[in-house]
Amino acid sequence: MARILITSAIPYINGIKHLGNLVGSQLPADLYARYQRGRGNEVMFLCATDEHGTPAELAAAKAGKPVAEYCAEMHEVQADIARRFGLSFDHFGRSSSPQNHKLTQHFAGKLAENDLIREVSERQVYSNADGRFLPDRYIEGTCPNCGYDKARGDQCENCTKQLDPTDLIEPRSAISGSTDLEVRETKHLYLRQSALKDQLDAWIDSKTDWPVLTTSIAKKWLHDGDGLQDRGITRDLDWGIPVKKGEQDWPGMEGKVFYVWFDAPIEYIACAGEWAEAHGKSDAEWERWWRTDKGADDVRYVQFMGKDNVPFHTLSFPATLIGSGEPWKMVDHLKSFNYLNYDGGQFSTSQGRGVFMDQALEILPADYWRWWLLSHAPENSDSEFTWENFQASVNKDLADVLGNFVSRITKFCRSKFGEEVPEGGAYGPQEEALIAELTTRVRAYEGHMEAMEVRKSAQELRAIWAAGNEYLQSAAPWTLFKTDPVQAAAQVRLGLNLIRLYAVLSAPFIPAASARMLEAMQTGDDSWPEDIAAALNALAPGHAFTVPEVLFAKISDEDREGWQTRFAGMRS
Ligand SMILES: [Zn+2]
C-alpha cells in the first residue's frame, strides 16, 4: 500500500471562491485523493484557509468585524461549501491555528540559527492617528498620472499605473482617512534565499520527471537578472503570527508579524498537526507524513496549484524547508493549472462576474459542476466556461450516456424479471468483447489518473460509459427477450453489474451520483475492478436492487438562458 500526501493550494480567507479557483487546485486534488483511496492506498489530503495579511484586515474592516472573528466565520463558510462540493479533505485547517504559530516561529528560529536571516532597515509610512505603519495599499490619495482621487499606494486602479505611496498627491490613511502621515524607519527580517540558490538549483535538477514548464519557471527565477532575491518575511501589522525565534522573543521585532507568504505554506505541515489534534492522535501520527526521519521517507508528496503559484512552491517554500536543516518531506510532484475563463472574459471577484461556489450549488448539485470542470480542466492551456458547453456536456455525458444507461437497464429488469439480478444464460462473444474493451479502457483510465492527466481521465471514463450504452443498444435485451428470455437475462445481469462498476470508476469525478448508484444496487462493494470479468459477476443472480430516481436532469434552454443573464456580472 502506497502512502500519498496531497496538498491543494490554500484559498485566501476574504470571500467565497469562484469556479475558476476551484478547478485550479482543490477539485483536481480531490479527484486524485479519491482515486488513490479507491485503489486502496493510504492518503493524507490537506487544505486550509490562508488567513493572514492586509486583505483579510481590509475585508474584516469592510464587514465591520474584528479580523479574528471575520476569519473564523469565513473559514466556516468555506469549509461548508467545500463539504457540499464533496471535497474530501482529511483536514481543512486554518493558517491562523496555534499549530501554525508554533511551527512558523520554529522555522524562523532555525533559519536564524543557520544564518539565513538578515535584518534590513526600511522607510515606511506611519499614521499617527491610527498608531501604526501603513502597508502601501492602506494609503490612498490622488493619482499623479490620471487624477483619480482613490488611487492606492501600490497602484492606481483607474489607470493601472504602479505607484509608490510617496507619489500620491494628498496621501491619507485608508483606515481612518487621516492625512497626519510621516515616513519612519522600521526594521524587517529577510530570508536569505540567495544563499540557498545552489541547493535549490541542485534539488530542482534532481526532479527529472517534472514538466519542463515547471522547472523552466523555477530556473528563470533562480538565474535571470541578479538571480534569486532575498525576501522580506515580516510586516508591521497586528493580525498575523508574532515574530519570534522559536519560543524566544526577537529583539527589535516587537509588535511585528510574519509576512503571509512565509507562514501560509508552513500551514501545509501545521494542518497535519491540526488533523492529529482533531482526531485525538499523537504527534508521531502526523510526523510520519512530514518528517523523513519519522516515517515519511516512503511518502509520495503531490501538490496541486494554479500556475501563478509555481515559483512560490518550487523556490520560496523549499528555501524555508531546506534552510531549516531539518529532514522535512519535500514535494515529489507538482501539478499546476492554467486559468479558467468565463464566457468570453475572466471571472472577476470584484465585479461579481462568473459563477461562485455557493451560487453554483444553489442551481445544481455538485456532481454536475465537478464533471464539467474536471472534464474541461485548464491543463495545457487556459480553458473557457460557456453555458452552451456546460449544458451540452451535462445533457450528453451525464444524462444521455450514464444516466440513461442506469435508468434503462434497471427499469427493463424490473418490468420483466423483477427487482433482482436475473439468473440464467451465460456471457457469450458479445459480452466477452465488451469485457476485453473495458479491460483496455480501465487500464488506460488508471494510467491517466496516476499521471494526473485530468482531461484524458475524463475522456476515458466517458468512453467506458459509452461502451456500456453501445453494448446495450446492440444486444437489445428488450427485443431478444421475446425469443430468448434466458440470454436476455444474462445481458441484463451484465448491465446491472456494469452499474456497480461505473459507480466505482466514476466516484472520483461524481461521488454523490456514484453513492446513489451503489445504493440502488444495494451493495457496499466498492472494490476497484482489478479484474473486469470478475467485477462484472460481483452482483450474483437473486441480488436485490431498486430503480433509482433520475440521476441527472437535463438542463433546458430556458434555464441556461436565465443563468447566463444572472451571472453576467455585478454579484449582489
Ligand atoms: Zn491613475
Short mmCIF file of C-alpha atoms in Angstrom, two decimals, residues 233 265 531:
data_model
loop_
_atom_site.label_atom_id
_atom_site.label_comp_id
_atom_site.label_asym_id
_atom_site.label_seq_id
_atom_site.Cartn_x
_atom_site.Cartn_y
_atom_site.Cartn_z
CA ILE A 233 9.36 37.80 5.85
CA PRO A 265 2.86 27.23 3.06
CA ASP A 531 -10.24 -7.95 -13.00
#
